[in-house]
Coordinates of C-alpha atoms and ligand atoms in Angstrom, one line a residue:
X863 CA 142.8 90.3 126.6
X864 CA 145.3 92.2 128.2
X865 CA 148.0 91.6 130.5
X866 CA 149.7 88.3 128.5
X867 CA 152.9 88.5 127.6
X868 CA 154.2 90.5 131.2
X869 CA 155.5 86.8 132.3
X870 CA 158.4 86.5 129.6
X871 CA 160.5 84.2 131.9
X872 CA 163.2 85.4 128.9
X873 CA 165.9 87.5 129.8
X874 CA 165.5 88.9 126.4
X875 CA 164.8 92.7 125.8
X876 CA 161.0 93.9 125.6
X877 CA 159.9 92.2 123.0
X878 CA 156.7 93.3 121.0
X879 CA 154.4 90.9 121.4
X880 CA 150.7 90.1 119.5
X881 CA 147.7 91.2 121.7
X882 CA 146.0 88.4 122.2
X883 CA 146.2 84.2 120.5
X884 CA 143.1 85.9 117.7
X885 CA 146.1 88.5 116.7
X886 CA 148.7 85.5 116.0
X887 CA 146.2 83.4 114.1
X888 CA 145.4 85.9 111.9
X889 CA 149.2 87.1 111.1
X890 CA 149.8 83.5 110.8
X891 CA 147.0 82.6 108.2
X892 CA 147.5 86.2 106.9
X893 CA 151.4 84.4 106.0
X894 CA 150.4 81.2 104.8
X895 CA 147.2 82.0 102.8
X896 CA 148.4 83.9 99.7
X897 CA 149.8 83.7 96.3
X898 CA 150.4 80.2 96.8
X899 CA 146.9 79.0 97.4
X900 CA 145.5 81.7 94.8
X901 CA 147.9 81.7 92.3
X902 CA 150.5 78.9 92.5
X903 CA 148.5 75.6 94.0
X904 CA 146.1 75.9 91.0
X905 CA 149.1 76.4 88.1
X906 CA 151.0 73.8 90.2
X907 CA 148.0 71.2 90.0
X908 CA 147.3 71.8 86.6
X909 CA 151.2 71.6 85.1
X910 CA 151.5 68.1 87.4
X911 CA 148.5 66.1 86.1
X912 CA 146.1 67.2 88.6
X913 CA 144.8 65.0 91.4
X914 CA 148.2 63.3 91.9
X915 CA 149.8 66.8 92.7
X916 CA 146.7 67.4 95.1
X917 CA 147.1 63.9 96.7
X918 CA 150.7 64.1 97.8
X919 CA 150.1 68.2 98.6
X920 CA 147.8 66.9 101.1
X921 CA 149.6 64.4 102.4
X922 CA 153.0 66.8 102.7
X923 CA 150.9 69.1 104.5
X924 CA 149.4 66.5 107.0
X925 CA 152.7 64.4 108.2
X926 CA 155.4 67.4 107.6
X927 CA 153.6 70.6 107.5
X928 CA 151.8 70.3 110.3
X929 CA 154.6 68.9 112.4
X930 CA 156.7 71.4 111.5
X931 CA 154.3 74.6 111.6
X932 CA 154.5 73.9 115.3
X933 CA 157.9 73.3 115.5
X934 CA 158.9 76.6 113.4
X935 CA 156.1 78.3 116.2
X936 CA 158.1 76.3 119.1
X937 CA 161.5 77.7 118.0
X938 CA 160.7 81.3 117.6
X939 CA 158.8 81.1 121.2
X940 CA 161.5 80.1 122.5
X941 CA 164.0 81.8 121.5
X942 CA 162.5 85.4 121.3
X943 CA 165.2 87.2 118.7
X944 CA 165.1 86.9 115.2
X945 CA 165.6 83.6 112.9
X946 CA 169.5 83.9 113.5
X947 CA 169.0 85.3 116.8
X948 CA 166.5 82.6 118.0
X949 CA 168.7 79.9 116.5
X950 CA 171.7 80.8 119.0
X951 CA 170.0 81.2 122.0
X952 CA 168.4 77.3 121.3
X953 CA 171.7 76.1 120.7
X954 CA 173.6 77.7 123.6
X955 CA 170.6 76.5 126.0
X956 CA 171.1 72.8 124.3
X957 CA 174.9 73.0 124.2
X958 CA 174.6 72.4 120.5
X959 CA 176.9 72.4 117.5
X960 CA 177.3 76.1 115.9
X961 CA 176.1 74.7 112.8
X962 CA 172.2 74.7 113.9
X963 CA 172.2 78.4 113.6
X964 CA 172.5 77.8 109.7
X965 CA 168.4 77.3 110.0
X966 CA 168.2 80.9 110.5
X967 CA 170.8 82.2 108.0
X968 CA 168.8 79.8 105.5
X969 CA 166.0 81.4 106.5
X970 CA 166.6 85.1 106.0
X971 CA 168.3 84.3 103.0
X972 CA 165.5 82.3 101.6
X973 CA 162.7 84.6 102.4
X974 CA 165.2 87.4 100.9
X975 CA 165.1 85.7 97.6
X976 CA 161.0 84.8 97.8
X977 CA 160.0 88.1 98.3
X978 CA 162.1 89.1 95.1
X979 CA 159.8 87.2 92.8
X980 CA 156.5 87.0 94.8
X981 CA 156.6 90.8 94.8
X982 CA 156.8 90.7 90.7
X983 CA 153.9 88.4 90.2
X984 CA 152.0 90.6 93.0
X985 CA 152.5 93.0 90.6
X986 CA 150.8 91.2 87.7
X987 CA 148.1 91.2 90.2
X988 CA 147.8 95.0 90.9
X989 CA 147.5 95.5 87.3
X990 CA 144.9 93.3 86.6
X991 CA 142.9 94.7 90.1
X992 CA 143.5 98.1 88.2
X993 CA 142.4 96.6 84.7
X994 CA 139.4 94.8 86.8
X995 CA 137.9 98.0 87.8
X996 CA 137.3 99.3 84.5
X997 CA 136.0 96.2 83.7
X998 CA 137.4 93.2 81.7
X999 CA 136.4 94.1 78.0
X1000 CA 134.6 90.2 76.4
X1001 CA 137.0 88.5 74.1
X1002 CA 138.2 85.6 73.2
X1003 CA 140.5 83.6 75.4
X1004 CA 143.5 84.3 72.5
X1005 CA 142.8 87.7 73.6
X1006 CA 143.7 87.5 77.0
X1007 CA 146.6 84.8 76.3
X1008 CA 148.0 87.6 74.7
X1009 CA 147.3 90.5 76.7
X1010 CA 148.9 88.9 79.5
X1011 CA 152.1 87.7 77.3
X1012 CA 151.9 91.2 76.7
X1013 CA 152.1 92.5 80.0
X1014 CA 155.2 90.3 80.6
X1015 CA 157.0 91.8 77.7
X1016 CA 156.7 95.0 78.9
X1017 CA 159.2 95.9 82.0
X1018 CA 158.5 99.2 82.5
X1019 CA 154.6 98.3 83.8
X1020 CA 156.1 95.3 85.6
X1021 CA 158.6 97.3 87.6
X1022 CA 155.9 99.9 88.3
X1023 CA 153.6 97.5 89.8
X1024 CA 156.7 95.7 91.5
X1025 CA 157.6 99.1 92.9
X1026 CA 154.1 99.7 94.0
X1027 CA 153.5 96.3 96.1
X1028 CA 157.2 96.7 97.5
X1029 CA 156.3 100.2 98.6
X1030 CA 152.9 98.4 100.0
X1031 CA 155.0 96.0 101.7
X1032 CA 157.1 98.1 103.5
X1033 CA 155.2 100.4 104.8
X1034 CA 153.0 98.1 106.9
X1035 CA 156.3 96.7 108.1
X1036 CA 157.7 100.3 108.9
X1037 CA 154.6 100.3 111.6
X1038 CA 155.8 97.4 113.8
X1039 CA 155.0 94.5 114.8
X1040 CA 151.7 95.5 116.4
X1041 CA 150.3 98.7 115.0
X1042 CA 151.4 97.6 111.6
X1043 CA 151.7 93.8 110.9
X1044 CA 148.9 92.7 113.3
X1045 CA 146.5 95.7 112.9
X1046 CA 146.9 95.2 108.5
X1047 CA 145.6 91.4 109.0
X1048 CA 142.8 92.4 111.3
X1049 CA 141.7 94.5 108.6
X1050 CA 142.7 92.5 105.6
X1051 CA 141.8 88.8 106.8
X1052 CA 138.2 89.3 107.5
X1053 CA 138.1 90.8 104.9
X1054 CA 139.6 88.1 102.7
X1055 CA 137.4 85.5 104.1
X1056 CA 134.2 87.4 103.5
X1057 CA 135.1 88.0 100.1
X1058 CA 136.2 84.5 99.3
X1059 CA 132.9 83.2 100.8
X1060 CA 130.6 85.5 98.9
X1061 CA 132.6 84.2 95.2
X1062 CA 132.2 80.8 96.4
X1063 CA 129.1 80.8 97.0
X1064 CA 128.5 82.8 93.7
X1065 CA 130.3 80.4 91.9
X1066 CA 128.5 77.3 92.6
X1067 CA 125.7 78.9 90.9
X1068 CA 127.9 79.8 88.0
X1069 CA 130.7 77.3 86.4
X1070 CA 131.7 73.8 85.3
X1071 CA 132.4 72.4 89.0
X1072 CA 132.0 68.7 88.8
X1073 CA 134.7 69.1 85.8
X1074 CA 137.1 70.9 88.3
X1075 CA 135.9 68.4 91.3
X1076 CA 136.7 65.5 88.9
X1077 CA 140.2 67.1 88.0
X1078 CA 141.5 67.6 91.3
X1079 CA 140.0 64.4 93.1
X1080 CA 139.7 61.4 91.1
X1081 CA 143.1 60.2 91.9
X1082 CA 144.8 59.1 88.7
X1083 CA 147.7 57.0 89.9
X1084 CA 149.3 56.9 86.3
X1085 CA 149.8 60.9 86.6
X1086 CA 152.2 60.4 89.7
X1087 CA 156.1 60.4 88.8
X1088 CA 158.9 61.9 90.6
X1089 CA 158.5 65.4 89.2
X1090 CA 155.2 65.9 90.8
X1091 CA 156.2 64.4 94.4
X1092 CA 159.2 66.6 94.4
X1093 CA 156.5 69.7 93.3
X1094 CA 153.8 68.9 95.6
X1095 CA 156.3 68.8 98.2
X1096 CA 158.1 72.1 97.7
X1097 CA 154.4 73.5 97.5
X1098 CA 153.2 72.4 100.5
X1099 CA 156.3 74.3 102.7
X1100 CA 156.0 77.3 100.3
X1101 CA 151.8 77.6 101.1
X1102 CA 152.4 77.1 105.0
X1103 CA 155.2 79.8 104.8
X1104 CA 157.6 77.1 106.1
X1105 CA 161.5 76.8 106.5
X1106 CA 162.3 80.0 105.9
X1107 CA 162.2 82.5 109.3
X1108 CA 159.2 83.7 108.7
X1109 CA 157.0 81.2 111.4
X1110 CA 160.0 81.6 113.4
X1111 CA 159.7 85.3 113.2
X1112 CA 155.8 85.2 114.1
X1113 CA 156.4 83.2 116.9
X1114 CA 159.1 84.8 118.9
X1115 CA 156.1 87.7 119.0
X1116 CA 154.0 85.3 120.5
X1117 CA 153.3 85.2 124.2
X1118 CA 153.7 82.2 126.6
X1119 CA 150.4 81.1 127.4
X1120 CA 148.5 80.7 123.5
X1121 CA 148.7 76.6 123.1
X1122 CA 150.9 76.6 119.5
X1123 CA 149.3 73.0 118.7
X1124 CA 145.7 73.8 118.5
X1125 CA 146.1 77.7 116.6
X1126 CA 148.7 75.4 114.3
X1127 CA 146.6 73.3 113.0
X1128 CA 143.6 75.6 112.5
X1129 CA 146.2 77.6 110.5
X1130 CA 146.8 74.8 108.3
X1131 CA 143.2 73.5 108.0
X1132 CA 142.3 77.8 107.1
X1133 CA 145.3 77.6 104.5
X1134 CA 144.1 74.3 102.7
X1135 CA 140.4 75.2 102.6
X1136 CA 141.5 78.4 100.7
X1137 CA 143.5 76.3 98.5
X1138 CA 141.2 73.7 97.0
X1139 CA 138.6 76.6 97.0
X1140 CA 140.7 78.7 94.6
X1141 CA 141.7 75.2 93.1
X1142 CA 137.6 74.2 92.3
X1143 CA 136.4 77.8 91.3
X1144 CA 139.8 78.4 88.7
X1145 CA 139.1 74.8 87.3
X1146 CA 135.7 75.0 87.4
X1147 CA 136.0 78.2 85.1
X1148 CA 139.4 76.5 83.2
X1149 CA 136.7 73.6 81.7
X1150 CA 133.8 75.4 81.0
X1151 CA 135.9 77.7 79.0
X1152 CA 137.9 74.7 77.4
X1153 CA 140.9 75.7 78.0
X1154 CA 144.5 74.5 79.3
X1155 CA 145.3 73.3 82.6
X1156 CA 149.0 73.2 82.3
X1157 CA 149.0 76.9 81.5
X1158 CA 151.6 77.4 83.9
X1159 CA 152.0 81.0 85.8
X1160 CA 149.8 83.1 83.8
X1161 CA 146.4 80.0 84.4
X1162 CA 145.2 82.4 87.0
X1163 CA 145.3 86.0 84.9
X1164 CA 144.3 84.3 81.4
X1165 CA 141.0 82.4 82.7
X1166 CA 139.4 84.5 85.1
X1167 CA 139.3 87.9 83.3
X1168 CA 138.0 85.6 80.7
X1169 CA 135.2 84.6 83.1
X1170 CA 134.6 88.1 84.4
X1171 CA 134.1 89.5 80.9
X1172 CA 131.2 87.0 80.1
X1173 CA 129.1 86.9 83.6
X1174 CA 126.6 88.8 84.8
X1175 CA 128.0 91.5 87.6
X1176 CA 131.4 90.2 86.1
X1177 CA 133.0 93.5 86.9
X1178 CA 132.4 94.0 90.3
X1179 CA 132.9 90.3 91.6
X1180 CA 136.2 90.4 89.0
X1181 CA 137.1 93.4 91.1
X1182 CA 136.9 91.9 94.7
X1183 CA 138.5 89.1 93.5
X1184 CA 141.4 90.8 92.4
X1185 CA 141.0 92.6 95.9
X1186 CA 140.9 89.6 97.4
X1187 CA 144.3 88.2 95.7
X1188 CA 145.8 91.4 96.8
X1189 CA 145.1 91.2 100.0
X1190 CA 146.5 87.8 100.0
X1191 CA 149.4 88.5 98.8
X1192 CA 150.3 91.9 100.6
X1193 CA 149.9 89.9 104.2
X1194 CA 152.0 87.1 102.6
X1195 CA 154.8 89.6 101.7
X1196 CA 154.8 91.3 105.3
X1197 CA 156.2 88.0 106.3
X1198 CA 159.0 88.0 104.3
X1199 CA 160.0 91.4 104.7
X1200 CA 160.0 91.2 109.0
X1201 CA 162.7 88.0 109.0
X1202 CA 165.2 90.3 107.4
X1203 CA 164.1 93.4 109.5
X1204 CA 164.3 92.3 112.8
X1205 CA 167.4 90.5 112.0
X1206 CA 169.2 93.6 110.9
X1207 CA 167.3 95.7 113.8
X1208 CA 168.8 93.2 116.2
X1209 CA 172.4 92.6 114.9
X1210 CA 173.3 96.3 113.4
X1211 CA 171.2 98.1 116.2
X1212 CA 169.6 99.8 113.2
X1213 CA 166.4 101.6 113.8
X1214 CA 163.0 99.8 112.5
X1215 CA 162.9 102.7 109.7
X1216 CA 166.4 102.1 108.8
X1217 CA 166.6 98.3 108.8
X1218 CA 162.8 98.4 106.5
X1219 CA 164.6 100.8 103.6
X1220 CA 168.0 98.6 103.3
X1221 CA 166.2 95.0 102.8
X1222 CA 163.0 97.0 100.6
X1223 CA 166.1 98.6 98.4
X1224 CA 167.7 95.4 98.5
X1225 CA 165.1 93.2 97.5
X1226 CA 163.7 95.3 95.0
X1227 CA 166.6 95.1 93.2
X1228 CA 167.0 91.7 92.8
X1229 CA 163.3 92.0 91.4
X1230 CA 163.7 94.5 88.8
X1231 CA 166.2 92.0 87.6
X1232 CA 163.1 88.8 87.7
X1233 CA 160.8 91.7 86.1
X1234 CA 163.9 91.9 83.4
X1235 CA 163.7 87.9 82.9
X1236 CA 160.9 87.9 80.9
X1237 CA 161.6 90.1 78.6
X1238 CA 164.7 91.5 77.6
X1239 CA 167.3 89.1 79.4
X1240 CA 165.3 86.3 78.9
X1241 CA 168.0 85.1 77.2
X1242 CA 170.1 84.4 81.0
X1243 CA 169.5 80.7 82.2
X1244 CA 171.1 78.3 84.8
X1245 CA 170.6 75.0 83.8
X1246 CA 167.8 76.2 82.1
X1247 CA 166.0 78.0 84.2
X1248 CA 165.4 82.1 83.5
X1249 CA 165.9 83.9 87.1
X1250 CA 162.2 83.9 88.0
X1251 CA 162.5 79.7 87.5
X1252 CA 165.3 79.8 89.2
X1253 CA 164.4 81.4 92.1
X1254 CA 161.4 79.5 92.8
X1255 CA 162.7 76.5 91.9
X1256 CA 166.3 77.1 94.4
X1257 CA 163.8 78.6 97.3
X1258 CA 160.9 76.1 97.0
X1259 CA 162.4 72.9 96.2
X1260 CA 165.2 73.2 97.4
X1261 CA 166.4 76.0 100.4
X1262 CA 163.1 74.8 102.0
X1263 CA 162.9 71.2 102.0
X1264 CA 166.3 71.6 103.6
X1265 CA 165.8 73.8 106.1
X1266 CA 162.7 71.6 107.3
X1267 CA 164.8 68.7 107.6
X1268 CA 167.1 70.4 109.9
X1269 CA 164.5 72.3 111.4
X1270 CA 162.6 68.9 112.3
X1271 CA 166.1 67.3 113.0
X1272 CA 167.0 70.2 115.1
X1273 CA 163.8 70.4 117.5
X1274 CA 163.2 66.7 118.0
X1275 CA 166.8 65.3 118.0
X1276 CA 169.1 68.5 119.5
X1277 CA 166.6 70.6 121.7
X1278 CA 166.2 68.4 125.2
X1279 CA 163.0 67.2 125.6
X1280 CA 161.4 68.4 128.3
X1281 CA 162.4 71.9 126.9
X1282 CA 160.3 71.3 123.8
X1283 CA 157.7 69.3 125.7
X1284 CA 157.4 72.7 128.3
X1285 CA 156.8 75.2 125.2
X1286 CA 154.9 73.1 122.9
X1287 CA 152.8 72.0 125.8
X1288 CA 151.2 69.0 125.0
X1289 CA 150.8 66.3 127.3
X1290 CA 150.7 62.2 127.4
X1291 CA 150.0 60.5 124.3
X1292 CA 149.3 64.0 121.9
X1293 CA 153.3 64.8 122.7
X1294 CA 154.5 61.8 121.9
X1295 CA 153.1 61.0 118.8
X1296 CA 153.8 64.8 117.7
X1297 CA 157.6 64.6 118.9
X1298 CA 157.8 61.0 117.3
X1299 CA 156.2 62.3 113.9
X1300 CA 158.9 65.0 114.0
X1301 CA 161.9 62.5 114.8
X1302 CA 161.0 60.2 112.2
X1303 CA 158.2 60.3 110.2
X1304 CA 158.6 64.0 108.5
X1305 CA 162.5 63.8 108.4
X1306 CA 162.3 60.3 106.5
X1307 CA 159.7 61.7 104.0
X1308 CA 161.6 64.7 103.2
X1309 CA 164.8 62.5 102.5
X1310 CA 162.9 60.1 100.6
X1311 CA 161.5 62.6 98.2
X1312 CA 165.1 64.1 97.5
X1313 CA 166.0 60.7 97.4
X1314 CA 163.4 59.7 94.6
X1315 CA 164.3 63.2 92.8
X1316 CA 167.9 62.2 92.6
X1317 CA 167.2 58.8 91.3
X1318 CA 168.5 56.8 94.0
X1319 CA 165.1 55.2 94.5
X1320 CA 164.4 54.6 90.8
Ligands
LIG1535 N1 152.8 81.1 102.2 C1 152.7 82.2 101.3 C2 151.8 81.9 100.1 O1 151.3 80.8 100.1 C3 154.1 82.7 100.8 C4 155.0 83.0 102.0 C5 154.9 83.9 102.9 C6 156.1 82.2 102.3 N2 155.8 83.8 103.8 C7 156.6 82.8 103.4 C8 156.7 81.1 101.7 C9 157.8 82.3 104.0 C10 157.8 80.6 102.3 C11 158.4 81.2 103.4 O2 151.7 82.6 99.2

């Protein structure tokens, strides 16, 4: 459909805007489904005793994801600039404090600092979609411990692949918002999904799944501790892409008469299915093999390849796999970049090109030093953490957390009402309880998980 978008009431500059509500669903689920789901969500459930982790995952995602999903969507509609940008123009229009634009300087920053390390481990995983087209050679799982210990030690072949995914990265963003953000997902997305479904499918046929079903669904209340609600929390913002400009970002594209409740939620639903999917076939494959949960970062590269040596076809279906990670991650990593683009595109008056080769440069800097952290200064640690902790543990734990609770705070507390209720446009009893959820509900969660973390709670 054509013709949306021509009824900006905003006074705001031509704004690129998504063709149609199919284009923003699939940018948006293009952002949220990625490394986390593939990669993270099953290391996360297996370092934090399994089910527990899934339980309070699931129940982050349903009373502040959600919420705040369409709130983050909300803002950016709204405010039509970039995180910053959008942040001032909400304030002025609620004759705010000046210190609600510190959700969009949060923001950029944090999504600066995500990319730096997501890029690194997207890395990992063009190496192993390289190594997965030659085929995965059988061995035992020793064997691929060590060849992906060894593939850490090495920084020259990190940075390479680092380098590559950046270059990936940018260039989609050098196309725009339309011809290159929205046209990669249409391409990638599908794709994804038919992928995904066919190794589902496949796998059902193939592994140890009521081992992995067990694992991640038998709740086992003795596994649950503070660690693992502050973890499942952080998790659940860091899969949805929240807090950090990026849904503001996606939004301000978005035209005025898509209804943000309904694609937000089908965002979340796509993002969790993909999750637990990548959750049952990686554990499903992690117990017939007998190994480790708690792996950590490297469960995803040491079991599959393991799985993909020994079954039949194993070298095709390890290759679309890998594909499929890929794509994951590259329309994950678009995200990031744009926050920072259109920020410096709107405050510097920098052309697109210009404002895409300062944050790349930028941010691949700051990953040659993660690629650096695991091998030769892995000695550097604050409080114990080597950069590449460090980062994900400041960014998803923390930086985000935060910025929801003011983001949440912000919309339902600040804004005026009938503002928000006018762009989130829901009606009757569906706005209330959203915009009471928001007030209370997500804020008081987030503040009692810090809370608990910090030992207040006991
Ligand atoms: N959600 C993505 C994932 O699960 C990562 C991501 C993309 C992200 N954009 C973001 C995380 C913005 C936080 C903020 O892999």
């Amino acid at each position: 459909m054509s013709g949306e978008g021509q009824v900006q009431a905003q006074a705001s500059v031509a704004r690129a805007h998504w063709s149609s509500r199919w284009g923003f669903f699939l940018v948006t689920v293009g952002s949220a489904v990625g490394l986390g789901n593939i990669w993270k969500f099953p290391y996360m459930t297996g370092s934090n005793g399994g089910s527990a982790f899934v339980l309070v995952y699931l129940a982050c995602i349903l009373i502040i994801g959600v919420p705040l999903l369409m709130a983050e969507t909300l803002l950016g509609r709204r405010g039509q600039a970039s995180p910053v940008g959008t942040m001032r123009a909400l304030v002025a229009e609620a004759g705010a404090q000046r210190f609600w634009v510190v959700i969009g300087y949060v923001g950029i920053i944090g999504s600066f600092l995500i990319l730096a390390f997501y890029s690194v481990v997207a890395g990992w995983v063009l190496e192993y979609t390289w190594q997965a087209a030659g085929g995965f050679a059988a061995a035992s799982k020793e064997v691929f411990a060590q060849a992906f210990a060894d593939l850490l030690a090495n920084p020259a072949r990190l940075i390479f692949w680092h380098s590559l995914f950046m270059a990936m990265t940018a260039v989609v963003v050098l196309g725009g918002v339309t011809a290159g953000i929205e046209r990669a997902n249409k391409i990638m997305m599908p794709g994804l999904f038919a992928i995904l479904l066919f190794l589902v499918g496949y796998g059902a046929y193939a592994a140890d799944l009521p081992a992995a079903w067990r694992f991640l669904f038998h709740f086992d209340a003795s596994a649950l501790n503070r660690g693992v609600l502050f973890a499942a929390m952080g998790h659940a913002f860091f899969t949805l892409s929240l807090g950090m400009g990026a849904i503001i970002t996606y939004g301000s594209y978005l035209d005025r008469d898509t209804s943000i409740p309904k694609i937000c939620l089908q965002v979340a639903v796509a993002d969790t299915v993909v999750a637990l999917l990548a959750g049952l076939s990686i554990f499903s494959v992690v117990f017939a093999q007998g190994l480790a949960p708690e792996a950590g970062p490297g469960l995803l590269l040491q079991t599959l390849p393991l799985a993909f040596s020994q079954m039949p076809g194993g070298q095709a279906i390890g290759f679309l796999f890998f594909v499929l990670v890929v794509f994951a991650a590259w329309t994950s990593s678009i995200s990031l970049l744009e926050p920072s683009v259109t920020l410096l595109v709107e405050r510097f008056a920098m052309g697109r090109r210009q404002a895409v080769l300062c944050v790349t440069l930028a941010i691949w800097l700051l990953g040659v030093a993660v690629a650096f952290s695991f091998n030769d200064w892995k000695g550097f640690s604050l409080f114990g953490l080597g950069l590449f902790d460090l980062l994900d543990t400041a960014t998803t734990k923390f930086l985000m957390p935060l910025a929801g609770l003011l983001i949440a705070l912000f919309t339902a507390w600040v804004m005026r009402r009938a503002d928000v209720a006018e762009e989130i446009g829901l009606r009757g009893a569906a706005f209330v309880f959203w915009y009471r959820v928001l007030a209370f509900v997500s804020p008081v969660a987030i503040l009692i998980i810090f809370l608990h973390v910090l030992g207040v709670l006991g």
